[in-house]
Coordinates of C-alpha atoms in Angstrom, one line a residue:
X1 CA -34.3 -36.4 7.8
X2 CA -31.0 -36.8 6.0
X3 CA -28.2 -34.4 6.7
X4 CA -27.9 -31.6 4.1
X5 CA -25.1 -31.9 1.6
X6 CA -21.9 -30.0 2.5
X7 CA -21.7 -26.4 1.3
X8 CA -18.7 -25.9 -1.0
X9 CA -16.9 -22.6 -1.0
X10 CA -14.1 -21.8 -3.5
X11 CA -11.7 -19.1 -2.2
X12 CA -9.6 -17.9 -5.2
X13 CA -6.4 -16.6 -3.6
X14 CA -4.9 -18.1 -0.5
X15 CA -2.6 -15.2 0.6
X16 CA -3.2 -13.1 3.7
X17 CA -6.6 -11.9 2.6
X18 CA -7.9 -15.4 1.8
X19 CA -6.6 -16.7 5.1
X20 CA -8.3 -13.7 6.8
X21 CA -11.6 -14.6 5.3
X22 CA -11.1 -18.2 6.4
X23 CA -10.3 -17.1 10.0
X24 CA -13.5 -15.1 10.1
X25 CA -15.5 -18.1 8.8
X26 CA -14.2 -20.1 11.8
X27 CA -14.8 -17.2 14.2
X28 CA -18.5 -16.8 13.2
X29 CA -19.3 -20.5 12.8
X30 CA -20.6 -21.1 16.3
X31 CA -23.3 -18.4 15.8
X32 CA -24.1 -18.9 12.1
X33 CA -23.0 -22.3 10.7
X34 CA -25.8 -24.4 12.0
X35 CA -25.6 -28.1 11.4
X36 CA -24.4 -28.1 7.8
X37 CA -20.8 -28.8 6.9
X38 CA -18.7 -26.2 5.1
X39 CA -15.9 -27.3 2.8
X40 CA -13.5 -24.5 1.9
X41 CA -11.3 -25.0 -1.2
X42 CA -8.3 -22.7 -1.2
X43 CA -7.1 -22.1 -4.7
X44 CA -3.6 -20.6 -5.2
X45 CA -0.5 -21.8 -7.0
X46 CA 1.6 -20.2 -4.2
X47 CA 1.7 -21.4 -0.6
X48 CA -1.4 -20.7 1.5
X49 CA -0.7 -18.0 4.1
X50 CA 2.1 -16.1 2.4
X51 CA 0.7 -16.3 -1.1
X52 CA 2.5 -14.8 -4.0
X53 CA 3.8 -11.5 -2.6
X54 CA 5.0 -12.9 0.7
X55 CA 6.2 -16.3 -0.4
X56 CA 9.5 -17.5 1.1
X57 CA 11.0 -18.1 -2.4
X58 CA 12.3 -14.6 -3.1
X59 CA 15.5 -12.6 -2.6
X60 CA 16.6 -12.4 1.1
X61 CA 17.5 -8.7 0.3
X62 CA 13.8 -7.7 0.1
X63 CA 12.3 -6.4 3.3
X64 CA 9.0 -5.1 4.5
X65 CA 8.4 -1.4 4.9
X66 CA 6.6 -2.0 8.2
X67 CA 7.9 -2.5 11.6
X68 CA 7.0 -5.9 13.3
X69 CA 4.8 -4.3 16.0
X70 CA 2.7 -2.7 13.2
X71 CA 1.8 -6.0 11.5
X72 CA -1.0 -8.3 12.7
X73 CA -3.3 -10.9 11.2
X74 CA -5.7 -10.9 14.2
X75 CA -8.7 -8.9 15.3
X76 CA -8.8 -7.0 18.6
X77 CA -11.5 -5.1 20.4
X78 CA -11.0 -1.9 18.3
X79 CA -12.6 -3.7 15.3
X80 CA -16.2 -2.7 14.9
X81 CA -17.8 -5.8 13.5
X82 CA -20.6 -8.2 14.1
X83 CA -18.5 -11.3 14.7
X84 CA -16.4 -12.2 17.8
X85 CA -12.9 -11.0 18.4
X86 CA -10.3 -13.8 18.4
X87 CA -7.0 -12.1 19.3
X88 CA -3.5 -13.3 18.3
X89 CA 0.1 -12.1 18.2
X90 CA 1.4 -9.4 16.0
X91 CA 4.6 -10.2 14.1
X92 CA 6.7 -8.9 16.9
X93 CA 4.8 -10.7 19.6
X94 CA 5.0 -13.9 17.6
X95 CA 8.8 -13.6 17.2
X96 CA 9.1 -13.1 21.0
X97 CA 7.0 -16.1 21.8
X98 CA 8.9 -18.3 19.4
X99 CA 12.2 -17.1 20.9
X100 CA 11.1 -17.8 24.5
X101 CA 9.6 -21.2 23.6
X102 CA 6.0 -20.4 24.5
X103 CA 4.9 -20.9 20.9
X104 CA 6.0 -23.5 18.4
X105 CA 6.7 -22.5 14.8
X106 CA 8.7 -23.9 12.0
X107 CA 11.2 -21.2 11.1
X108 CA 13.5 -21.6 8.1
X109 CA 17.2 -21.8 9.2
X110 CA 18.2 -18.7 7.3
X111 CA 15.9 -16.4 9.2
X112 CA 16.5 -17.8 12.7
X113 CA 19.2 -15.2 13.4
X114 CA 16.9 -12.4 12.2
X115 CA 14.1 -13.7 14.4
X116 CA 16.4 -13.9 17.4
X117 CA 17.5 -10.3 17.0
X118 CA 14.2 -8.8 15.9
X119 CA 13.0 -5.7 17.9
X120 CA 10.2 -3.2 17.5
X121 CA 12.1 -0.8 15.2
X122 CA 13.5 -3.4 12.8
X123 CA 12.1 -3.9 9.3
X124 CA 11.8 -7.7 8.8
X125 CA 12.7 -9.5 5.6
X126 CA 9.8 -10.8 3.5
X127 CA 11.1 -14.3 4.3
X128 CA 10.5 -13.8 8.0
X129 CA 7.1 -12.4 7.3
X130 CA 6.5 -15.5 5.2
X131 CA 7.3 -17.7 8.2
X132 CA 4.8 -15.6 10.3
X133 CA 2.1 -15.9 7.7
X134 CA 2.7 -19.7 7.4
X135 CA 2.2 -20.0 11.1
X136 CA -0.9 -17.9 11.1
X137 CA -2.4 -20.1 8.4
X138 CA -1.7 -23.3 10.4
X139 CA -3.1 -21.7 13.5
X140 CA -6.3 -20.8 11.6
X141 CA -6.6 -24.3 10.3
X142 CA -6.1 -25.7 13.8
X143 CA -8.7 -23.4 15.3
X144 CA -11.4 -24.2 12.8
X145 CA -14.5 -25.9 14.3
X146 CA -15.4 -29.5 13.4
X147 CA -17.9 -28.4 10.8
X148 CA -15.4 -26.7 8.5
X149 CA -12.9 -28.5 6.4
X150 CA -10.2 -27.1 4.1
X151 CA -8.9 -28.5 0.8
X152 CA -5.7 -26.9 -0.7
X153 CA -5.3 -26.6 -4.5
X154 CA -1.8 -25.6 -5.7
X155 CA -3.3 -24.4 -9.0
X156 CA -4.9 -21.4 -10.6
X157 CA -8.6 -20.9 -11.2
X158 CA -9.0 -20.6 -14.9
X159 CA -12.8 -20.6 -15.5
X160 CA -16.0 -20.1 -13.6
X161 CA -19.1 -21.3 -15.4
X162 CA -22.2 -21.1 -13.2
X163 CA -21.3 -23.2 -10.2
X164 CA -18.4 -25.0 -11.9
X165 CA -14.9 -23.8 -11.1
X166 CA -12.1 -25.2 -13.3
X167 CA -8.5 -25.2 -12.2
X168 CA -5.3 -25.2 -14.2
X169 CA -4.5 -28.8 -13.1
X170 CA -7.7 -30.1 -14.6
X171 CA -9.7 -30.2 -11.3
X172 CA -13.3 -29.2 -11.5
X173 CA -15.2 -28.0 -8.4
X174 CA -19.0 -27.6 -8.0
X175 CA -19.0 -24.5 -5.8
X176 CA -22.0 -23.2 -4.0
X177 CA -20.2 -19.8 -3.6
X178 CA -17.0 -18.2 -4.7
X179 CA -15.0 -15.5 -3.0
X180 CA -12.2 -13.7 -4.9
X181 CA -9.5 -12.4 -2.5
X182 CA -7.6 -10.3 -4.9
X183 CA -4.4 -8.4 -4.2
X184 CA -2.8 -6.1 -6.8
X185 CA -4.2 -6.7 -10.2
X186 CA -1.6 -7.6 -12.8
X187 CA -2.3 -5.7 -15.9
X188 CA -1.3 -5.8 -19.5
X189 CA 0.6 -2.8 -20.7
X190 CA -1.5 0.3 -21.4
X191 CA -1.5 2.1 -24.8
X192 CA 1.6 4.2 -24.0
X193 CA 3.5 1.2 -22.7
X194 CA 2.6 -0.8 -25.8
X195 CA 4.0 2.0 -27.9
X196 CA 7.2 2.0 -25.9
X197 CA 7.4 -1.8 -26.2
X198 CA 6.9 -1.6 -29.9
X199 CA 9.5 1.1 -30.3
X200 CA 11.9 -1.0 -28.2
X201 CA 11.3 -4.0 -30.5
X202 CA 11.9 -2.1 -33.7
X203 CA 15.2 -0.6 -32.4
X204 CA 16.6 -3.6 -30.4
X205 CA 16.1 -1.9 -27.1
X206 CA 14.9 -3.2 -23.7
X207 CA 11.6 -2.0 -22.1
X208 CA 10.2 -3.3 -18.8
X209 CA 6.6 -2.2 -18.2
X210 CA 5.1 -1.8 -14.8
X211 CA 5.1 -5.0 -12.7
X212 CA 5.9 -6.6 -9.3
X213 CA 9.7 -6.2 -9.1
X214 CA 10.4 -9.6 -7.4
X215 CA 8.7 -11.4 -10.4
X216 CA 10.5 -9.5 -13.2
X217 CA 13.6 -11.0 -14.8
X218 CA 16.2 -8.2 -15.1
X219 CA 19.0 -10.5 -16.1
X220 CA 19.1 -8.8 -19.5
X221 CA 20.2 -5.5 -18.0
X222 CA 23.9 -5.3 -18.9
X223 CA 26.7 -4.3 -16.5
X224 CA 27.7 -0.7 -16.8
X225 CA 24.9 0.4 -19.1
X226 CA 22.9 3.5 -18.3
X227 CA 19.3 2.5 -17.4
X228 CA 16.4 4.9 -17.2
X229 CA 14.2 4.2 -14.3
X230 CA 10.8 5.9 -14.0
X231 CA 9.4 5.8 -10.4
X232 CA 11.0 6.6 -7.1
X233 CA 8.9 4.6 -4.7
X234 CA 9.0 1.1 -3.1
X235 CA 9.3 -0.7 -6.5
X236 CA 12.4 1.3 -7.2
X237 CA 13.9 0.5 -3.8
X238 CA 13.5 -3.3 -4.6
X239 CA 15.0 -2.8 -8.1
X240 CA 17.9 -0.8 -6.7
X241 CA 18.9 -3.6 -4.3
X242 CA 18.4 -6.4 -6.8
X243 CA 20.6 -4.7 -9.4
X244 CA 23.4 -3.7 -7.0
X245 CA 23.8 -5.8 -3.8
X246 CA 21.9 -8.6 -5.6
X247 CA 24.7 -8.7 -8.2
X248 CA 27.5 -9.0 -5.7
X249 CA 28.1 -5.5 -4.5
X250 CA 28.7 -4.7 -0.8
X251 CA 27.8 -2.0 1.6
X252 CA 30.3 -1.1 4.3
X253 CA 29.3 0.6 7.6
X254 CA 31.5 3.7 8.1
X255 CA 32.8 4.6 11.6
X256 CA 31.3 8.1 11.4
X257 CA 27.9 6.9 10.2
X258 CA 26.6 6.3 6.8
X259 CA 27.6 3.6 4.2
X260 CA 30.1 3.1 1.5
X261 CA 29.2 1.0 -1.5
X262 CA 31.8 -1.4 -3.0
X263 CA 30.7 -2.3 -6.6
X264 CA 31.1 -5.8 -8.0
X265 CA 31.4 -4.5 -11.5
X266 CA 28.2 -6.1 -12.7
X267 CA 25.9 -3.2 -11.9
X268 CA 24.2 -1.0 -14.4
X269 CA 24.0 2.8 -13.8
X270 CA 20.4 3.7 -12.7
X271 CA 19.2 7.1 -13.8
X272 CA 16.0 7.6 -11.7
X273 CA 13.3 10.2 -11.6
X274 CA 9.6 10.8 -11.0
X275 CA 7.0 13.6 -10.9
X276 CA 8.2 14.7 -7.4
X277 CA 11.8 13.9 -8.2
X278 CA 12.5 12.6 -4.7
X279 CA 12.2 9.2 -3.0
X280 CA 9.4 8.3 -0.6
X281 CA 9.9 9.5 2.9
X282 CA 11.7 7.1 5.2
X283 CA 9.7 5.3 7.8
X284 CA 9.6 7.1 11.2
X285 CA 11.7 5.6 13.9
X286 CA 10.3 7.0 17.2
X287 CA 7.1 7.2 19.2
X288 CA 4.8 10.1 20.1
X289 CA 6.0 12.3 23.0
X290 CA 2.8 14.0 23.9
X291 CA -0.7 13.0 24.9
X292 CA -2.6 10.3 23.0
X293 CA -4.1 11.6 19.8
X294 CA -7.8 12.1 19.4
X295 CA -8.5 10.5 16.0
X296 CA -10.5 10.8 14.0
X297 CA -11.4 14.4 14.9
X298 CA -12.4 16.4 11.8
X299 CA -12.6 13.6 9.2
X300 CA -14.9 11.3 11.2
X301 CA -18.3 9.7 10.7
X302 CA -20.1 13.0 11.2
X303 CA -17.9 14.7 8.6
X304 CA -18.5 11.9 6.1
X305 CA -22.3 12.0 6.7
X306 CA -22.2 15.8 6.1
X307 CA -20.2 15.4 2.9
X308 CA -22.7 12.6 1.8
X309 CA -25.6 14.9 2.4
X310 CA -24.2 17.9 0.5
X311 CA -26.1 18.9 -2.6
X312 CA -24.5 18.6 -6.0
X313 CA -21.4 16.7 -7.0
X314 CA -18.5 16.6 -4.7
X315 CA -15.1 17.6 -5.9
X316 CA -12.3 15.9 -4.0
X317 CA -9.8 18.8 -4.0
X318 CA -12.4 21.5 -3.2
X319 CA -14.7 19.6 -0.8
X320 CA -12.9 16.6 0.7
X321 CA -9.2 17.5 0.8
X322 CA -9.7 20.6 3.1
X323 CA -11.2 18.3 5.7
X324 CA -8.4 15.8 5.3
X325 CA -5.8 18.5 5.5
X326 CA -7.4 19.8 8.7
X327 CA -7.3 16.3 10.2
X328 CA -3.6 15.9 9.3
X329 CA -2.9 19.3 10.8
X330 CA -4.8 18.3 13.9
X331 CA -2.6 15.3 14.4
X332 CA 0.5 17.3 13.7
X333 CA -0.2 20.2 16.0
X334 CA -1.7 18.0 18.8
X335 CA 1.7 16.3 19.1
X336 CA 3.6 19.5 18.7
X337 CA 1.7 21.3 21.5
X338 CA 1.5 18.4 23.9
X339 CA 4.9 16.9 23.1
X340 CA 7.0 20.1 22.7
X341 CA 5.2 22.9 24.6
X342 CA 8.4 24.9 24.7
X343 CA 8.1 25.5 20.9
X344 CA 4.5 27.1 21.0
X345 CA 3.0 30.3 22.4
X346 CA -0.5 29.2 23.2
X347 CA -2.0 26.7 25.6
X348 CA -3.2 23.7 23.7
X349 CA -6.8 24.0 24.9
X350 CA -6.9 27.5 23.6
X351 CA -5.4 26.6 20.3
X352 CA -7.6 23.5 19.9
X353 CA -10.8 25.6 20.5
X354 CA -9.8 28.2 17.9
X355 CA -8.5 25.5 15.5
X356 CA -11.9 23.7 15.5
X357 CA -13.8 26.8 14.4
X358 CA -11.6 27.6 11.4
X359 CA -11.5 26.2 7.9
X360 CA -8.3 24.8 6.6
X361 CA -6.4 27.3 4.5
X362 CA -8.5 30.2 5.6
X363 CA -6.8 33.5 6.6
X364 CA -7.9 32.9 10.2
X365 CA -6.3 29.5 10.3
X366 CA -3.0 30.9 8.9
X367 CA -3.1 33.7 11.5
X368 CA -3.7 31.3 14.3
X369 CA -0.8 29.0 13.4
X370 CA 1.5 32.0 12.9
X371 CA 0.6 33.4 16.4
X372 CA 0.8 30.0 18.1
X373 CA 3.9 28.5 16.4
X374 CA 6.7 31.0 16.2
X375 CA 9.2 29.0 14.1
X376 CA 8.3 28.6 10.5
X377 CA 10.0 25.2 10.3
X378 CA 7.6 24.0 13.0
X379 CA 4.5 24.8 10.9
X380 CA 2.9 22.2 8.6
X381 CA 3.1 23.1 4.9
X382 CA 1.3 20.3 3.0
X383 CA 1.9 21.9 -0.4
X384 CA 5.7 22.0 0.1
X385 CA 5.6 18.5 1.6
X386 CA 3.8 17.1 -1.4
X387 CA 6.1 18.7 -4.1
X388 CA 9.4 19.7 -2.4
X389 CA 11.1 20.4 -5.8
X390 CA 8.3 22.2 -7.5
X391 CA 9.5 25.3 -9.3
X392 CA 13.1 24.8 -8.3
X393 CA 15.7 24.8 -11.1
X394 CA 19.4 23.9 -11.0
X395 CA 22.1 24.7 -13.5
X396 CA 23.6 21.2 -13.7
X397 CA 22.8 17.5 -12.8
X398 CA 25.6 17.8 -10.1
X399 CA 23.9 20.8 -8.5
X400 CA 20.6 19.0 -8.4
X401 CA 22.3 15.8 -7.1
X402 CA 23.9 17.8 -4.2
X403 CA 20.5 19.3 -3.3
X404 CA 18.7 15.9 -3.4
X405 CA 21.4 14.4 -1.2
X406 CA 20.9 17.1 1.3
X407 CA 17.1 16.6 1.1
X408 CA 17.5 12.8 1.7
X409 CA 20.0 13.4 4.6
X410 CA 17.5 15.9 6.1
X411 CA 14.7 13.4 5.8
X412 CA 16.7 10.6 7.5
X413 CA 17.7 12.9 10.3
X414 CA 14.2 14.2 10.8
X415 CA 12.6 10.8 10.9
X416 CA 15.1 9.6 13.4
X417 CA 14.9 12.6 15.8
X418 CA 12.2 12.7 18.5
X419 CA 12.3 16.5 18.2
X420 CA 10.2 16.2 15.0
X421 CA 7.6 13.8 16.5
X422 CA 4.8 16.1 15.2
X423 CA 5.5 14.4 11.9
X424 CA 4.3 11.1 13.5
X425 CA 1.2 12.9 14.6
X426 CA 0.4 13.8 11.0
X427 CA 1.3 10.2 10.0
X428 CA -1.2 8.7 12.4
X429 CA -3.8 11.2 11.2
X430 CA -3.2 10.2 7.6
X431 CA -3.6 6.5 8.5
X432 CA -6.9 7.4 10.2
X433 CA -8.1 9.3 7.1
X434 CA -7.2 6.4 4.8
X435 CA -9.2 4.0 7.0
X436 CA -12.2 6.3 6.8
X437 CA -12.1 6.7 3.0
X438 CA -14.2 3.5 2.2
X439 CA -17.1 4.9 4.2
X440 CA -17.1 8.0 2.1
X441 CA -17.0 5.9 -1.1
X442 CA -19.9 3.8 0.1
X443 CA -22.1 6.7 1.1
X444 CA -21.4 9.2 -1.7
X445 CA -19.8 9.2 -5.1
X446 CA -17.6 12.1 -6.0
X447 CA -17.3 14.0 -9.3
X448 CA -16.1 11.3 -11.7
X449 CA -12.9 12.9 -12.9
X450 CA -12.1 14.1 -9.4
X451 CA -12.5 10.6 -7.9
X452 CA -10.4 8.9 -10.5
X453 CA -7.6 11.5 -10.8
X454 CA -7.6 13.0 -7.3
X455 CA -8.8 10.4 -4.8
X456 CA -7.6 7.2 -6.5
X457 CA -4.7 8.9 -8.1
X458 CA -3.1 11.9 -6.4
X459 CA -4.3 11.2 -2.8
X460 CA -3.3 7.6 -2.9
X461 CA 0.1 8.7 -4.2
X462 CA 0.5 11.3 -1.5
X463 CA -0.4 8.7 1.1
X464 CA 2.2 6.3 -0.2
X465 CA 4.8 9.0 -0.4
X466 CA 4.3 10.3 3.1
X467 CA 3.2 7.2 5.0
X468 CA 4.4 4.1 3.1
X469 CA 8.0 4.7 2.4
X470 CA 11.1 2.5 2.8
X471 CA 13.1 1.7 5.9
X472 CA 15.7 4.4 6.6
X473 CA 18.5 2.0 5.7
X474 CA 17.3 1.9 2.1
X475 CA 17.8 5.7 1.7
X476 CA 21.2 5.4 3.3
X477 CA 22.0 2.8 0.6
X478 CA 20.7 5.1 -2.0
X479 CA 23.1 7.8 -0.9
X480 CA 26.0 5.3 -1.0
X481 CA 25.1 4.2 -4.5
X482 CA 24.9 7.8 -5.7
X483 CA 28.3 8.5 -4.1
X484 CA 29.7 5.4 -5.9
X485 CA 28.3 6.6 -9.3
X486 CA 25.8 3.7 -9.6
X487 CA 22.7 5.9 -9.2
X488 CA 22.1 9.3 -10.7
X489 CA 19.0 11.6 -10.3
X490 CA 16.8 12.7 -13.2
X491 CA 14.9 15.3 -11.2
X492 CA 11.3 16.3 -10.9
X493 CA 8.7 16.0 -13.7
X494 CA 10.7 13.3 -15.4
X495 CA 9.8 12.9 -19.0
X496 CA 10.8 10.0 -21.3
X497 CA 10.5 10.1 -25.1
X498 CA 11.2 7.6 -27.8
X499 CA 13.7 9.2 -30.1
X500 CA 13.3 7.5 -33.5
X501 CA 16.2 9.4 -35.1
X502 CA 18.7 8.0 -32.6
X503 CA 16.8 4.8 -31.8
X504 CA 17.0 5.3 -28.0
X505 CA 14.9 6.3 -25.0
X506 CA 15.6 9.9 -23.8
X507 CA 14.9 11.2 -20.3
X508 CA 14.7 14.9 -19.3
X509 CA 13.1 16.8 -16.4
X510 CA 12.2 20.1 -15.0
X511 CA 15.0 20.3 -12.3
X512 CA 17.9 21.0 -14.7
X513 CA 18.7 21.3 -18.4
X514 CA 20.0 18.5 -20.5
X515 CA 19.0 14.9 -21.2
X516 CA 20.1 11.3 -20.8
X517 CA 19.8 8.7 -23.5
X518 CA 19.6 4.9 -22.9
X519 CA 18.8 1.6 -24.6
X520 CA 16.9 0.4 -21.5
X521 CA 13.8 1.8 -19.8
X522 CA 12.3 0.3 -16.6
X523 CA 8.9 1.4 -15.1
X524 CA 9.6 1.0 -11.4
X525 CA 6.0 0.8 -10.2
X526 CA 3.1 -1.5 -9.9
X527 CA 0.5 -1.2 -12.6
X528 CA -2.6 0.7 -11.6
X529 CA -5.8 -1.3 -11.1
X530 CA -7.5 -2.2 -14.4
X531 CA -10.2 -4.7 -15.1
X532 CA -10.0 -3.7 -18.8
X533 CA -6.3 -4.7 -19.0
X534 CA -6.4 -7.6 -16.5
X535 CA -3.6 -10.0 -17.1
X536 CA -5.3 -12.8 -15.2
X537 CA -7.2 -15.2 -17.5
X538 CA -10.0 -15.8 -15.1
X539 CA -10.7 -12.2 -14.6
X540 CA -10.7 -11.7 -18.3
X541 CA -13.1 -14.6 -18.8
X542 CA -15.5 -13.2 -16.2
X543 CA -15.2 -9.7 -17.7
X544 CA -15.8 -10.8 -21.3
X545 CA -18.9 -12.8 -20.3
X546 CA -20.3 -9.9 -18.4
X547 CA -20.1 -11.6 -15.0
X548 CA -17.6 -9.1 -13.7
X549 CA -17.5 -5.4 -14.4
X550 CA -15.0 -2.6 -14.0
X551 CA -16.3 0.0 -11.5
X552 CA -17.3 3.3 -13.3
X553 CA -17.7 6.6 -11.6
X554 CA -20.6 8.8 -12.9
X555 CA -20.6 12.6 -12.6
X556 CA -24.0 13.4 -11.2
X557 CA -24.3 16.6 -13.2
X558 CA -22.9 15.6 -16.6
X559 CA -23.5 11.8 -16.5
X560 CA -20.0 11.2 -17.8
X561 CA -18.7 7.7 -16.8
X562 CA -15.1 7.2 -16.1
X563 CA -13.6 3.7 -15.2
X564 CA -11.8 3.5 -11.9
X565 CA -10.0 0.3 -12.9
X566 CA -11.4 -1.6 -9.9
X567 CA -13.5 -4.7 -9.7
X568 CA -17.1 -3.5 -9.2
X569 CA -18.5 -4.8 -5.9
X570 CA -21.4 -3.8 -3.7
X571 CA -19.4 -2.1 -0.9
X572 CA -21.9 -3.0 1.8
X573 CA -21.5 -6.8 1.5
X574 CA -18.6 -7.3 -1.1
X575 CA -20.9 -9.0 -3.6
X576 CA -19.7 -9.1 -7.2
X577 CA -21.6 -6.9 -9.6
X578 CA -22.1 -7.8 -13.2
X579 CA -22.0 -5.5 -16.1
X580 CA -25.6 -4.5 -15.6
X581 CA -24.9 -3.6 -12.0
X582 CA -26.7 -6.6 -10.5
X583 CA -25.2 -8.2 -7.4
X584 CA -24.4 -11.9 -7.6
X585 CA -26.0 -13.8 -4.8
X586 CA -23.1 -16.3 -4.4
X587 CA -20.0 -14.5 -5.6
X588 CA -17.9 -12.1 -3.6
X589 CA -14.6 -10.1 -4.0
X590 CA -12.5 -8.4 -1.4
X591 CA -9.2 -6.6 -1.7
X592 CA -7.6 -3.2 -2.4
X593 CA -8.6 -3.2 -6.1
X594 CA -12.3 -3.6 -5.4
X595 CA -14.9 -0.9 -5.0
X596 CA -14.3 -1.0 -1.2
X597 CA -10.7 0.3 -1.5
X598 CA -9.3 -1.4 1.5
X599 CA -5.6 -0.8 2.2
X600 CA -3.1 -3.1 0.5
X601 CA -0.8 -2.9 3.5
X602 CA -0.9 -5.1 6.6
X603 CA -3.1 -4.1 9.4
X604 CA -1.7 -2.2 12.4
X605 CA -3.1 -3.4 15.7
X606 CA -5.9 -1.4 17.3
X607 CA -6.8 0.6 14.3
X608 CA -10.3 -0.8 13.5
X609 CA -9.0 -1.9 10.1
X610 CA -11.4 -1.9 7.2
X611 CA -10.0 -5.2 5.9
X612 CA -10.9 -7.0 9.1
X613 CA -14.4 -5.5 9.0
X614 CA -14.8 -6.5 5.4
X615 CA -13.5 -10.0 6.1
X616 CA -16.0 -10.4 8.9
X617 CA -18.9 -9.1 6.9
X618 CA -18.3 -11.3 3.9
X619 CA -17.7 -14.4 6.1
X620 CA -21.1 -13.8 7.8
X621 CA -22.8 -13.4 4.3
X622 CA -21.3 -16.7 3.2
X623 CA -22.4 -18.5 6.4
X624 CA -25.9 -17.1 5.9
X625 CA -25.9 -18.9 2.5
X626 CA -24.6 -22.1 4.2
X627 CA -27.4 -22.1 6.8
X628 CA -30.0 -19.5 5.9
X629 CA -31.8 -18.1 8.9
X630 CA -35.3 -19.5 9.5

């Protein structure tokens, strides 16, 4: 008999997720590939490995918000998957091996010094991460078995018609299967953003809608002009650096600690605010002091099964959040009791037994914590943590600025001081919860409005604010820029209106009276997921022809459907669902903006990461198509 024709797989997106799927195809090939050849076509206009976000060609000022020991592209024995574990180095381990000569890698000359000095508590540049991802890709290629070949296409996929995949360079591929490895979905402006853009056009103003900061051209922002910036997270941090140090300014290290900023004269004045009115928390710079945490404890598979089996519709705030909060408190108090026993009054075993029996927020729980933890500042207050400026009013912008400076200085001190390592316990518990969330989504839909506004909205924002903030240095730079008059603070509940009478944008907030007018408004955030407003032409084509659908969440009691913005996939196997809800046999999608809701961040070693489990599962589904089991 003649050998079967090669199986052609098109992977649309060759960044870290696409390379992760390729690695899993190679890992599972010995068991599942059989005798048929698999040709993988990697389609991406950006370099395979780093992809768009982590490409080398971006500002050297931009850094990761993860430490190098917390970044890996390789599975380990914590990952619960059907395929084999093929371990490899984390970013930190890779750097050490390159330094000692035990591993060969091409490292661009301008990051050699950084690689040489890198340690566990540094925050690498995105250029150094790009070098790591390039090496990972080449290693994955080198480790592929003989039956798998790879073809790179430095182009975009612009059309999928049946099995025909058309690329922007004119190439046409007959693909037996397609996997979309999507990262953040670029989106066209929403209705409010379109109104602001139209207002700006009529009055000769500048409006920058939500987008990936490194890809936006801010050269039109004039030196010295007041710019309204809405958003105080990681996108703002990137913007802040590009419009200050990126324009020739300089930070000076002070002998007594802290920084002084020396302006170049080409900077604008950034007036920044958000709902919280404060920046994301700095990343923690220490390790746990106490015993290893037992996670998950109260938000585990048993709890998820219990939630899934509950009658009626689940409400995230009423039904899910109390269990999450208890898990966070468990992580926090586990570290406080075992790492700092001099600050508690009960033996940890006694506290843990009583804690397990009490509901979060109940009078009994409050009484237990008050009896066991004498100092109020040692007790976990999640409401105050979430909205530190809520209900607080100041007489002037200067009074609020002084308060916010003290808040940021306190955050920097707390996240550098081992005394407060209970915060790291809560951080680890929050990571555990986030990893469990896809299982809840798969097993049980929540109330539609609650899932979209609370789980995908508020909770994701809380996670980012607490666990995915910037390196401490960035907040030190923020303080220096404020001291230099280059940044001012708009306060909590920032509001922006389009003032037609004056022909300007106007910002105000709840923290102090008054307003600031400007001719420029920047949305410092990534757009939320939206298939409806997808900027990518291929996604629009698939959506408009019914081959790809936006996930909707139905309220079991009312039947109301609300769009989540995400690409609708079958969570169990990542198959793409069409607008009738039917799974496509040969098309798949993986990424943070699919129904599976995997984290957009890189994987921490030994965390049983959902992205690794999904990559392995989809690779095995594809290999089953290549060589169906007899």
